Coordinates of C-alpha atoms in Angstrom, one line a residue:
Chain A
X63 CA -0.2 0.0 0.5
X64 CA 0.9 3.9 -0.4
X65 CA 2.3 5.2 2.7
X66 CA 1.1 8.8 2.4
X67 CA 3.5 10.6 5.3
X68 CA 1.2 13.6 6.6
X69 CA 4.4 15.4 7.6
X70 CA 4.3 18.9 7.6
X71 CA 5.9 20.3 3.6
X72 CA 8.0 21.9 6.4
X73 CA 9.4 19.2 7.6
X74 CA 12.7 18.6 6.5
X75 CA 12.2 16.1 3.5
X76 CA 14.6 13.1 3.2
X77 CA 15.1 10.9 0.5
X78 CA 14.3 7.0 1.7
X79 CA 17.3 5.1 2.6
X80 CA 18.8 3.1 -0.1
X81 CA 19.5 -0.4 1.3
X82 CA 20.5 -1.1 -2.5
X83 CA 24.2 1.1 -2.3
X84 CA 26.2 -2.3 -1.3
X85 CA 24.8 -4.3 -4.3
X86 CA 25.7 -1.3 -6.5
X87 CA 29.1 -0.9 -5.3
X88 CA 29.7 -4.6 -6.2
X89 CA 29.4 -3.7 -10.3
X90 CA 28.5 -0.1 -11.3
X91 CA 27.7 -1.7 -14.5
X92 CA 25.1 -3.7 -14.4
X93 CA 22.4 -1.5 -13.4
X94 CA 23.3 0.3 -17.1
X95 CA 23.3 -2.8 -18.9
X96 CA 19.8 -3.8 -17.5
X97 CA 18.4 -0.3 -19.2
X98 CA 20.4 -0.3 -22.1
X99 CA 18.5 -1.1 -24.3
X100 CA 15.0 0.6 -23.1
X101 CA 17.4 3.7 -23.4
X102 CA 18.9 3.2 -27.0
X103 CA 15.1 2.5 -27.6
X104 CA 13.8 5.5 -26.4
X105 CA 16.7 7.5 -27.8
X106 CA 15.6 6.6 -31.1
X107 CA 12.4 6.7 -31.2
X108 CA 11.7 9.5 -29.4
X109 CA 14.9 11.8 -28.7
X110 CA 16.4 11.2 -32.0
X111 CA 13.2 12.6 -33.9
X112 CA 12.2 15.1 -31.1
X113 CA 16.1 17.1 -31.8
X114 CA 15.1 16.4 -35.8
X115 CA 12.0 18.4 -35.1
X116 CA 13.7 21.1 -33.1
X117 CA 16.2 21.3 -36.3
X118 CA 13.0 21.9 -38.8
X119 CA 11.6 24.4 -35.9
X120 CA 15.1 26.5 -36.6
X121 CA 14.7 26.2 -40.7
X122 CA 12.1 27.2 -43.2
X123 CA 9.9 24.1 -44.2
X124 CA 6.7 23.8 -45.8
X125 CA 5.2 21.0 -48.1
X126 CA 8.1 18.2 -46.5
X127 CA 10.9 20.3 -48.3
X128 CA 13.6 21.7 -45.5
X129 CA 15.0 24.8 -47.1
X130 CA 17.5 27.6 -45.0
X131 CA 18.3 27.9 -42.1
X132 CA 15.9 30.8 -40.4
X133 CA 17.0 31.5 -37.1
X134 CA 13.8 31.9 -34.7
X135 CA 11.7 33.1 -37.8
X136 CA 9.4 30.0 -37.4
X137 CA 8.6 30.6 -33.5
X138 CA 7.9 34.3 -34.3
X139 CA 5.4 33.4 -36.9
X140 CA 4.4 31.5 -34.5
X141 CA 4.1 33.9 -31.8
X142 CA 2.2 36.5 -34.0
X143 CA -0.2 34.1 -35.3
X144 CA -3.3 34.4 -32.8
X145 CA -4.4 30.9 -34.1
X146 CA -1.8 29.9 -31.4
X147 CA -2.9 32.5 -28.8
X148 CA -6.4 31.3 -29.2
X149 CA -5.5 27.5 -28.9
X150 CA -3.7 28.1 -26.1
X151 CA -6.5 30.0 -24.5
X152 CA -8.9 27.1 -25.4
X153 CA -6.4 24.9 -23.9
X154 CA -6.4 27.0 -20.8
X155 CA -10.2 27.4 -20.8
X156 CA -10.9 23.6 -20.8
X157 CA -8.0 22.9 -18.3
X158 CA -9.2 25.0 -16.0
X159 CA -13.1 24.3 -16.2
X160 CA -12.6 20.8 -16.7
X161 CA -10.3 19.7 -14.1
X162 CA -11.7 21.5 -10.7
X163 CA -15.3 19.5 -11.8
X164 CA -13.7 16.3 -12.3
X165 CA -11.7 16.7 -8.8
X166 CA -14.8 17.9 -6.8
X167 CA -16.9 15.4 -8.0
X168 CA -14.4 12.7 -7.6
X169 CA -13.8 13.8 -3.9
X170 CA -17.4 13.6 -3.4
X171 CA -17.5 10.2 -4.9
X172 CA -14.7 8.8 -3.3
X173 CA -16.4 9.9 -0.1
X174 CA -19.4 8.0 -1.5
X175 CA -18.4 5.4 -2.7
X176 CA -16.0 4.5 1.1
X177 CA -19.4 3.8 2.7
X178 CA -20.7 0.9 3.2
X179 CA -21.6 -0.1 -0.1
X180 CA -23.2 -3.5 -1.1
X181 CA -21.4 -4.8 -4.3
X182 CA -19.0 -2.5 -4.2
X183 CA -16.7 -5.0 -6.2
X184 CA -19.5 -5.8 -8.8
X185 CA -19.7 -1.4 -9.6
X186 CA -16.2 -0.5 -9.5
X187 CA -15.3 -1.9 -12.6
X188 CA -18.1 0.1 -14.8
X189 CA -16.2 3.1 -12.5
X190 CA -13.3 2.2 -14.9
X191 CA -14.6 1.9 -18.3
X192 CA -14.6 5.4 -19.7
X193 CA -11.4 5.9 -18.5
X194 CA -10.4 2.9 -20.2
X195 CA -12.0 3.0 -23.7
X196 CA -10.8 4.8 -26.6
X197 CA -11.2 8.8 -27.0
X198 CA -12.4 8.6 -30.3
X199 CA -14.8 6.2 -29.2
X200 CA -15.9 8.1 -26.3
X201 CA -16.2 10.8 -29.3
X202 CA -18.5 8.9 -31.4
X203 CA -21.1 7.9 -27.9
X204 CA -21.0 11.6 -27.6
X205 CA -21.5 12.5 -31.3
X206 CA -24.1 10.3 -31.7
X207 CA -25.8 10.8 -28.0
X208 CA -25.7 14.5 -28.6
X209 CA -26.4 14.7 -32.1
X210 CA -28.7 17.9 -33.4
X211 CA -32.4 16.3 -33.5
X212 CA -31.9 12.7 -33.2
X213 CA -29.2 12.8 -30.3
X214 CA -30.7 10.7 -27.6
X215 CA -29.6 13.3 -24.8
X216 CA -30.4 16.4 -27.3
X217 CA -34.3 15.1 -28.2
X218 CA -34.9 14.4 -24.8
X219 CA -33.4 16.3 -22.8
X220 CA -32.1 19.6 -24.4
X221 CA -35.0 20.2 -26.4
X222 CA -37.5 19.7 -23.6
X223 CA -36.4 23.0 -21.8
X224 CA -35.9 24.3 -25.8
X225 CA -32.6 24.3 -25.9
X226 CA -31.1 24.0 -29.2
X227 CA -33.7 22.6 -31.0
X228 CA -32.9 20.7 -34.1
X229 CA -29.3 21.4 -34.1
X230 CA -26.6 20.1 -31.9
X231 CA -23.9 21.4 -28.9
X232 CA -21.5 21.4 -31.1
X233 CA -22.3 23.4 -33.7
X234 CA -23.0 26.4 -31.5
X235 CA -19.8 28.4 -31.2
X236 CA -20.4 29.9 -27.6
X237 CA -21.8 26.3 -26.2
X238 CA -19.0 23.9 -28.2
X239 CA -16.3 24.2 -25.6
X240 CA -18.7 23.2 -22.8
X241 CA -20.0 20.3 -24.5
X242 CA -16.2 18.9 -24.4
X243 CA -16.0 19.6 -21.3
X244 CA -18.8 18.2 -19.9
X245 CA -17.6 14.8 -22.5
X246 CA -13.8 15.0 -20.6
X247 CA -16.4 15.4 -17.0
X248 CA -18.2 12.0 -18.3
X249 CA -15.1 10.2 -19.3
X250 CA -12.9 10.9 -16.6
X251 CA -14.8 11.8 -13.3
X252 CA -15.3 7.9 -12.3
X253 CA -11.3 7.7 -12.5
X254 CA -10.9 10.4 -10.4
X255 CA -13.2 9.0 -7.7
X256 CA -11.7 5.5 -7.9
X257 CA -8.0 7.3 -7.6
X258 CA -8.7 9.4 -4.5
X259 CA -11.1 6.1 -3.0
X260 CA -7.6 4.8 -3.4
X261 CA -5.7 6.9 -2.0
X262 CA -8.3 7.8 0.9
X263 CA -8.3 4.3 1.5
X264 CA -4.5 4.1 2.7
X265 CA -4.3 6.3 4.8
X266 CA -3.3 5.2 8.3
X267 CA -6.3 4.6 10.4
X268 CA -4.9 5.9 13.2
X269 CA -5.3 9.8 13.3
X270 CA -8.9 9.0 12.4
X271 CA -9.3 7.1 15.2
X272 CA -7.7 9.4 17.2
X273 CA -10.1 12.5 16.0
X274 CA -13.4 10.3 16.6
X275 CA -12.3 9.9 20.1
X276 CA -11.4 13.6 20.7
X277 CA -15.2 14.1 19.2
X278 CA -14.2 15.2 15.7
X279 CA -17.2 15.7 13.6
X280 CA -17.3 14.0 9.9
X281 CA -16.8 17.5 8.3
X282 CA -14.0 19.0 10.5
X283 CA -12.0 15.3 9.9
X284 CA -12.5 15.9 6.3
X285 CA -11.1 18.9 5.7
X286 CA -8.5 18.4 9.0
X287 CA -7.4 15.0 8.1
X288 CA -8.2 13.0 5.3
X289 CA -7.7 16.6 3.0
X290 CA -4.1 17.4 4.4
X291 CA -3.2 14.0 3.8
X292 CA -4.4 13.7 0.6
X293 CA -2.6 16.9 -0.8
X294 CA 0.2 15.4 -2.1
X295 CA -1.5 12.8 -4.3
X296 CA -4.5 15.2 -5.4
X297 CA -1.2 17.5 -6.9
X298 CA 0.2 15.0 -8.8
X299 CA -3.2 13.4 -10.0
X300 CA -4.4 17.2 -11.2
X301 CA -1.1 17.3 -12.7
X302 CA -1.7 13.9 -15.0
X303 CA -5.2 15.3 -15.8
X304 CA -3.6 18.7 -16.5
X305 CA -1.1 16.9 -19.0
X306 CA -4.1 14.9 -20.6
X307 CA -6.4 17.7 -21.0
X308 CA -3.6 19.5 -22.6
X309 CA -2.5 17.1 -25.1
X310 CA -6.8 16.5 -26.2
X311 CA -6.7 15.6 -29.7
X312 CA -9.1 12.2 -30.6
X313 CA -12.4 13.4 -29.1
X314 CA -12.4 17.2 -30.8
X315 CA -11.1 15.7 -33.8
X316 CA -14.2 13.5 -34.0
X317 CA -16.9 16.1 -32.2
X318 CA -15.6 19.3 -33.3
X319 CA -12.5 19.3 -35.2
X320 CA -11.7 23.1 -33.8
X321 CA -14.9 24.4 -34.8
X322 CA -17.2 26.5 -35.1
X323 CA -14.6 28.6 -36.4
X324 CA -11.7 27.7 -34.2
X325 CA -13.7 27.9 -30.7
X326 CA -12.6 24.7 -29.7
X327 CA -9.2 24.9 -31.8
X328 CA -7.2 22.9 -29.0
X329 CA -3.0 22.9 -29.1
X330 CA -3.0 19.6 -30.8
X331 CA -5.5 20.5 -33.1
X332 CA -4.4 23.5 -34.3
X333 CA -0.4 21.3 -34.7
X334 CA -2.3 19.3 -36.6
X335 CA -3.8 21.5 -39.1
X336 CA -0.5 23.6 -39.2
X337 CA 1.3 20.2 -40.9
X338 CA -1.5 18.2 -42.7
X339 CA -3.9 20.9 -43.8
X340 CA -1.9 24.4 -44.4
X341 CA 1.6 22.4 -44.6
X342 CA 3.7 24.8 -42.9
X343 CA 5.9 22.3 -41.0
X344 CA 7.8 25.0 -39.7
X345 CA 5.6 26.8 -37.7
X346 CA 4.1 23.2 -36.7
X347 CA 7.2 22.1 -35.3
X348 CA 8.2 25.1 -33.8
X349 CA 4.7 24.8 -31.8
X350 CA 5.9 21.2 -30.9
X351 CA 8.6 22.2 -29.2
X352 CA 6.9 25.3 -27.4
X353 CA 3.7 22.2 -26.0
X354 CA 6.8 20.3 -25.3
X355 CA 8.9 22.9 -23.1
X356 CA 5.5 23.3 -21.0
X357 CA 5.4 19.8 -20.6
X358 CA 8.6 19.2 -19.5
X359 CA 8.5 21.4 -17.0
X360 CA 5.0 20.2 -15.8
X361 CA 6.8 16.2 -16.2
X362 CA 9.6 17.7 -13.9
X363 CA 7.0 19.1 -10.9
X364 CA 5.2 15.9 -11.2
X365 CA 8.0 13.2 -10.6
X366 CA 9.7 15.7 -7.7
X367 CA 6.5 16.0 -5.9
X368 CA 6.0 12.2 -6.4
X369 CA 9.3 11.3 -5.4
X370 CA 9.6 13.1 -2.0
X371 CA 6.0 13.6 -0.4
X372 CA 4.4 10.7 -1.8
X373 CA 8.0 8.2 -1.5
X374 CA 6.6 6.5 -5.2
X375 CA 9.3 6.0 -7.7
Chain B
X270 CA -28.4 -0.2 13.3
X271 CA -31.2 0.1 10.8
X272 CA -29.8 3.7 10.5
X273 CA -26.8 2.6 9.2
X274 CA -28.5 0.0 6.9
X275 CA -30.2 2.5 5.4
X276 CA -27.4 4.5 4.8
X277 CA -25.8 1.6 3.3
X278 CA -29.0 1.4 0.9
X279 CA -28.9 4.9 0.0
X280 CA -25.0 5.1 -1.3
X281 CA -25.6 1.4 -2.9
X282 CA -28.2 3.4 -4.5
X283 CA -26.1 6.4 -5.9
X284 CA -23.3 4.3 -6.7
X285 CA -25.5 2.0 -9.2
X286 CA -27.3 5.4 -10.4
X287 CA -24.2 6.8 -11.3
X288 CA -23.1 3.6 -12.9
X289 CA -25.6 3.3 -15.0
X290 CA -25.4 7.0 -15.9
X291 CA -21.6 6.1 -17.2
X292 CA -22.6 2.9 -19.0
X293 CA -26.4 3.8 -20.6
X294 CA -24.3 6.2 -23.3
X295 CA -22.7 3.4 -24.4
X296 CA -24.9 0.4 -24.7
X297 CA -26.8 3.2 -26.6
X298 CA -24.4 3.5 -28.9
X299 CA -24.0 0.0 -29.3
X300 CA -27.8 -0.3 -30.0
X301 CA -27.3 1.5 -33.1
X302 CA -25.1 -1.3 -34.7
X303 CA -28.6 -2.9 -34.8
X304 CA -31.0 -0.4 -36.0
X305 CA -31.9 0.7 -39.3
X306 CA -31.9 4.0 -40.1
X307 CA -35.6 5.2 -39.7
X308 CA -35.4 3.8 -35.9
X309 CA -32.3 5.8 -35.4
X310 CA -33.6 9.4 -36.4
X311 CA -37.0 8.2 -35.4
X312 CA -38.4 11.0 -33.3
X313 CA -40.0 10.9 -30.5
X314 CA -36.9 8.2 -29.7
X315 CA -37.8 4.3 -30.4
X316 CA -36.7 2.0 -27.2
X317 CA -38.2 -1.3 -29.4
X318 CA -36.6 -1.9 -32.4
X319 CA -36.5 -4.9 -35.0
X320 CA -32.7 -5.6 -34.9
X321 CA -31.1 -5.7 -37.8
X322 CA -27.6 -6.8 -39.3
X323 CA -27.6 -4.8 -42.7
X324 CA -24.8 -2.9 -41.1
X325 CA -22.7 -5.7 -40.4
X326 CA -23.4 -7.0 -43.8
X327 CA -22.0 -3.7 -45.0
X328 CA -18.7 -4.1 -43.0
X329 CA -18.2 -7.3 -44.1
X330 CA -18.5 -6.6 -47.6
X331 CA -16.0 -3.6 -47.2
X332 CA -13.5 -5.8 -45.8
X333 CA -13.7 -3.9 -42.1
X334 CA -12.8 -7.1 -40.4
X335 CA -9.3 -6.2 -41.4
X336 CA -9.3 -3.2 -39.4
X337 CA -9.7 -5.9 -36.7
X338 CA -6.8 -7.8 -37.4
X339 CA -4.5 -5.3 -38.2
X340 CA -5.5 -3.6 -34.6
X341 CA -4.8 -6.9 -33.5
X342 CA -1.5 -7.5 -34.7
X343 CA 0.2 -4.1 -34.1
X344 CA -1.0 -4.0 -30.3
X345 CA 0.1 -7.9 -29.8
X346 CA 3.4 -7.0 -31.4
X347 CA 4.0 -3.6 -29.9
X348 CA 3.3 -5.1 -26.3
X349 CA 5.0 -8.1 -26.8
X350 CA 8.5 -6.2 -27.9
X351 CA 8.0 -3.6 -25.0
X352 CA 8.0 -6.2 -22.4
X353 CA 11.0 -8.3 -23.5
X354 CA 12.8 -4.5 -24.0
X355 CA 11.4 -2.8 -20.8
X356 CA 11.0 -5.1 -18.0
X357 CA 15.4 -5.2 -16.7
X358 CA 14.9 -1.7 -17.3
X359 CA 12.0 -1.6 -14.9
X360 CA 13.7 -4.1 -12.3
X361 CA 17.2 -1.3 -12.3
X362 CA 15.0 1.5 -11.9
X363 CA 13.0 0.2 -9.1
X364 CA 16.3 -1.6 -7.1
X365 CA 19.5 0.7 -7.9
X366 CA 18.2 3.8 -6.7
X367 CA 22.0 4.6 -6.2
X368 CA 22.5 4.4 -10.0
X369 CA 24.3 7.9 -11.2
X370 CA 21.5 9.9 -13.1
X371 CA 19.2 7.8 -12.7
X372 CA 16.6 10.4 -11.9
X373 CA 17.4 12.2 -14.7
X374 CA 16.9 9.1 -17.1
X375 CA 14.1 8.1 -15.4
X376 CA 12.5 11.5 -16.0
X377 CA 13.7 11.0 -19.5
X378 CA 11.7 7.7 -20.1
X379 CA 8.3 9.4 -18.2
X380 CA 9.1 12.6 -20.8
X381 CA 8.5 10.1 -23.5
X382 CA 5.2 9.0 -22.2
X383 CA 4.0 12.4 -21.7
X384 CA 4.7 13.7 -25.1
X385 CA 1.8 14.7 -27.1
X386 CA 1.5 12.9 -30.4
X387 CA 0.9 15.8 -32.5
X388 CA 4.6 16.8 -31.3
X389 CA 6.0 13.5 -32.6
X390 CA 4.0 13.2 -35.5
X391 CA 5.4 15.6 -38.1
X392 CA 8.8 14.2 -37.7
X393 CA 8.0 10.8 -38.2
X394 CA 5.7 11.8 -41.1
X395 CA 8.7 12.7 -42.4
X396 CA 11.2 10.5 -41.5
X397 CA 9.0 7.4 -42.6
X398 CA 8.1 9.1 -46.2
X399 CA 12.2 8.9 -46.4
X400 CA 11.8 5.4 -45.1
X401 CA 9.0 4.2 -46.9
X402 CA 7.8 3.3 -43.4
X403 CA 4.6 5.0 -44.2
X404 CA 1.2 2.6 -43.8
X405 CA 3.5 -0.6 -42.7
X406 CA 2.9 -2.4 -39.6
X407 CA 6.6 -2.1 -38.4
X408 CA 6.4 1.7 -38.9
X409 CA 2.9 1.7 -36.1
X410 CA 4.9 -0.9 -34.4
X411 CA 8.0 1.2 -33.7
X412 CA 5.7 4.9 -33.1
X413 CA 3.9 2.8 -30.2
X414 CA 7.0 2.3 -28.6
X415 CA 6.9 6.1 -27.9
X416 CA 4.2 5.8 -25.1
X417 CA 3.7 2.0 -24.2
X418 CA 7.7 1.3 -23.4
X419 CA 7.5 4.7 -21.3
X420 CA 4.6 3.6 -19.6
X421 CA 5.7 -0.2 -19.1
X422 CA 8.9 1.2 -17.3
X423 CA 7.2 3.5 -15.1
X424 CA 4.5 1.3 -13.7
X425 CA 6.2 -2.3 -13.9
X426 CA 9.2 -0.5 -11.6
X427 CA 6.4 0.6 -9.3
X428 CA 5.3 -3.3 -9.5
X429 CA 9.3 -3.8 -8.5
X430 CA 9.9 -1.7 -6.0
X431 CA 7.0 -4.3 -3.8
X432 CA 9.1 -6.9 -3.5
X433 CA 11.3 -7.6 -1.3
X434 CA 14.8 -7.0 -1.1
X435 CA 15.4 -9.8 1.2
X436 CA 14.0 -12.1 -1.3
X437 CA 17.1 -11.9 -4.0
X438 CA 19.5 -11.4 -0.8
X439 CA 18.2 -15.3 0.0
X440 CA 18.5 -16.3 -3.3
X441 CA 22.1 -14.7 -3.7
X442 CA 22.8 -16.9 -0.7
X443 CA 21.6 -19.9 -2.1
X444 CA 24.6 -19.6 -4.9
X445 CA 22.3 -17.6 -7.4
X446 CA 24.0 -15.1 -9.9
X447 CA 22.7 -11.9 -10.2
X448 CA 20.9 -12.7 -13.7
X449 CA 19.3 -15.9 -11.6
X450 CA 18.4 -14.6 -9.3
X451 CA 16.3 -12.5 -11.0
X452 CA 15.0 -15.0 -13.6
X453 CA 14.4 -17.7 -11.4
X454 CA 13.1 -15.5 -8.3
X455 CA 11.8 -12.5 -8.6
X456 CA 10.2 -13.1 -12.0
X457 CA 7.5 -15.4 -11.1
X458 CA 6.4 -12.7 -8.4
X459 CA 6.5 -10.3 -11.0
X460 CA 3.9 -12.2 -12.9
X461 CA 0.9 -10.7 -12.4
X462 CA 2.4 -7.2 -12.8
X463 CA 3.6 -8.0 -15.7
X464 CA 0.7 -9.3 -17.0
X465 CA -1.4 -6.5 -15.5
X466 CA 0.9 -3.5 -17.3
X467 CA 1.4 -5.5 -20.9
X468 CA -2.2 -5.8 -21.1
X469 CA -2.9 -2.0 -20.0
X470 CA 0.1 -1.4 -22.7
X471 CA -2.0 -3.6 -25.5
X472 CA -5.4 -1.3 -24.7
X473 CA -3.3 2.3 -24.9
X474 CA -2.1 0.9 -28.8
X475 CA -5.3 -0.7 -29.1
X476 CA -7.4 2.8 -28.3
X477 CA -4.3 5.1 -30.3
X478 CA -5.9 7.2 -33.0
X479 CA -3.6 9.9 -33.8
X480 CA -0.4 7.9 -35.1
X481 CA -2.5 5.0 -36.6
X482 CA -4.5 7.9 -38.8
X483 CA -1.1 10.3 -39.6
X484 CA 1.1 7.3 -40.0
X485 CA -1.2 4.1 -40.9
X486 CA -3.0 4.3 -44.7
X487 CA -4.4 2.3 -46.4
X488 CA -3.6 -1.2 -46.2
X489 CA -2.6 -0.7 -42.5
X490 CA -6.0 0.7 -40.7
X491 CA -7.2 -0.2 -37.1
X492 CA -10.0 0.2 -35.9
X493 CA -10.0 3.7 -34.3
X494 CA -8.7 4.8 -38.0
X495 CA -12.2 3.1 -39.1
X496 CA -14.8 6.1 -37.3
X497 CA -14.0 8.5 -39.0
X498 CA -13.6 6.8 -42.8
X499 CA -16.8 6.1 -42.5
X500 CA -18.2 9.6 -42.2
X501 CA -18.6 10.3 -46.4
X502 CA -19.7 12.7 -48.7
X503 CA -22.9 10.1 -49.6
X504 CA -23.7 10.9 -45.7
X505 CA -22.6 9.2 -41.9
X506 CA -22.8 5.6 -41.5
X507 CA -24.0 6.0 -37.8
X508 CA -24.4 2.5 -37.8
X509 CA -21.6 1.1 -39.2
X510 CA -19.5 3.5 -36.7
X511 CA -21.8 1.7 -33.8
X512 CA -20.1 -1.5 -34.8
X513 CA -16.5 -0.3 -34.5
X514 CA -17.2 1.8 -31.1
X515 CA -18.8 -1.7 -29.9
X516 CA -16.1 -4.4 -31.2
X517 CA -13.3 -1.6 -30.3
X518 CA -15.0 -1.4 -26.7
X519 CA -15.0 -5.2 -25.5
X520 CA -11.7 -6.2 -25.3
X521 CA -11.6 -3.0 -22.9
X522 CA -14.7 -4.2 -20.8
X523 CA -13.3 -7.7 -20.6
X524 CA -9.5 -6.0 -19.3
X525 CA -11.3 -4.1 -17.0
X526 CA -13.0 -7.0 -15.0
X527 CA -10.2 -8.6 -14.8
X528 CA -7.8 -6.2 -14.1
X529 CA -9.6 -3.3 -11.6
X530 CA -6.5 -3.9 -9.1
X531 CA -4.4 -2.2 -11.3
X532 CA -5.7 0.0 -13.7
X533 CA -5.4 3.1 -11.0
X534 CA -1.7 2.4 -10.7
X535 CA -1.3 2.2 -14.7
X536 CA -3.2 5.0 -14.6
X537 CA -1.8 7.3 -12.5
X538 CA 1.6 6.3 -13.8
X539 CA 2.0 4.0 -10.7
X540 CA 1.8 7.2 -8.1
X541 CA -1.5 5.1 -6.4
X542 CA -1.2 1.8 -5.5
X543 CA -5.0 0.6 -6.5

């Protein structure tokens, strides 16, 4: 089980004692031999293509032809393009609305799930299904459910309240993004519920017993004990969802493809259009480099927190 | 006692209703696979309908079963490759924590996992068109290594950390070599972890859309790529799409039922142990 230390962050954080040091001294090259195949493979399939892309981003490149060295002109083009800033805004809005909703619902759901529920083991697998489904199929599900005039949800729910008669949420410039957020919430909330539930199950029992003896009420216990003890876990999961939501492509592709207009054009969708619709390979590479730098920062934070505070990895 | 009983009933009901809310849209989409167009577009909604197999006939006639075979080939091959390459690395990252540069290398592995496909698809497209790897099984199998190998190493590493060190020490004093101890003593204990992580890799490859869409093509189309190809100029073939949605979701459902213990760990990259 995970040990989530409830120490205050002010306490000195030391790495766990490493009991494998002796083995390591025995022959320092051995672990490197074990990781070599993975490292070589990842270098070839990920690092080299990435460096190649970085190289392209510094050259004039269109229609698959790499031209002269161009310095940072591709980045300048990118930063001067209103569509780039729009895509950042779309991703920002998406993350800023979807992730907090998923968090709140996830916490509430985890509290419900930790009650005395019958058939829990039968119900839990169902909650995993949306997060394991292909995003493109999730998109398809909601494309049919929310299709204009005949979609089950559009007809039976939205039209009942006189919303959007005969048309789809995804055809409305004002609502399309919220439709996508709704789909994301549908897909990821159950997973949040189960993750937070797993985290709660792993918490040590003694502080809770002590609190009950002292006569704390459930609300106090939740805000004074559960939440602070879960904090590092919440942070790590939040980062993961942030990264995932920022990457979103498949569902948008099938539901709106960035439309209507550019109201739902996420950075991934924009990168795709730069490359395969406009053939602006240089600009697309610059965008990819920018996205990757942002991501690398997030990854680093995720790793540090998970390692230090959660004592995993 | 009565109070706690009714409370438990209330929360059970809430959970059941929530699970149904999640499942309903999925199964409703499945129903389109068996509905005639008239039943699909009917207003008000038709609940009872006579099932038809016309959509299945169309799929077979147009060779959509090849998509299924392609998906199976690419997902299985990339998973096998990942297990062979990644297992020793996962063990080394978990065991040899004082290895120089361990954290940097581990972070590099994580970064390849997190990279958005849109970032890598550009160089891959250019390189593949140079080396004739577009629209080949090998091309997709290679590109799937980017997210699956890194995923596998991270998650299996968290399984490796759960193994007690004493076991290995005991095996070593018994006279096993380092490699012998790993193969004979640790691998059998890791079996469930390896299986779970590998199956998750399979599902990720099975679900993958963007690379398959852009680096696949005419001969190597996977199931997810079949979905947009059914949006034609003559109209959208909803029933056929629903079949792909159904066939694509069935393995996921099976996996979820057998692996529920490990999914949380998998989807949180090992940060949370389910």
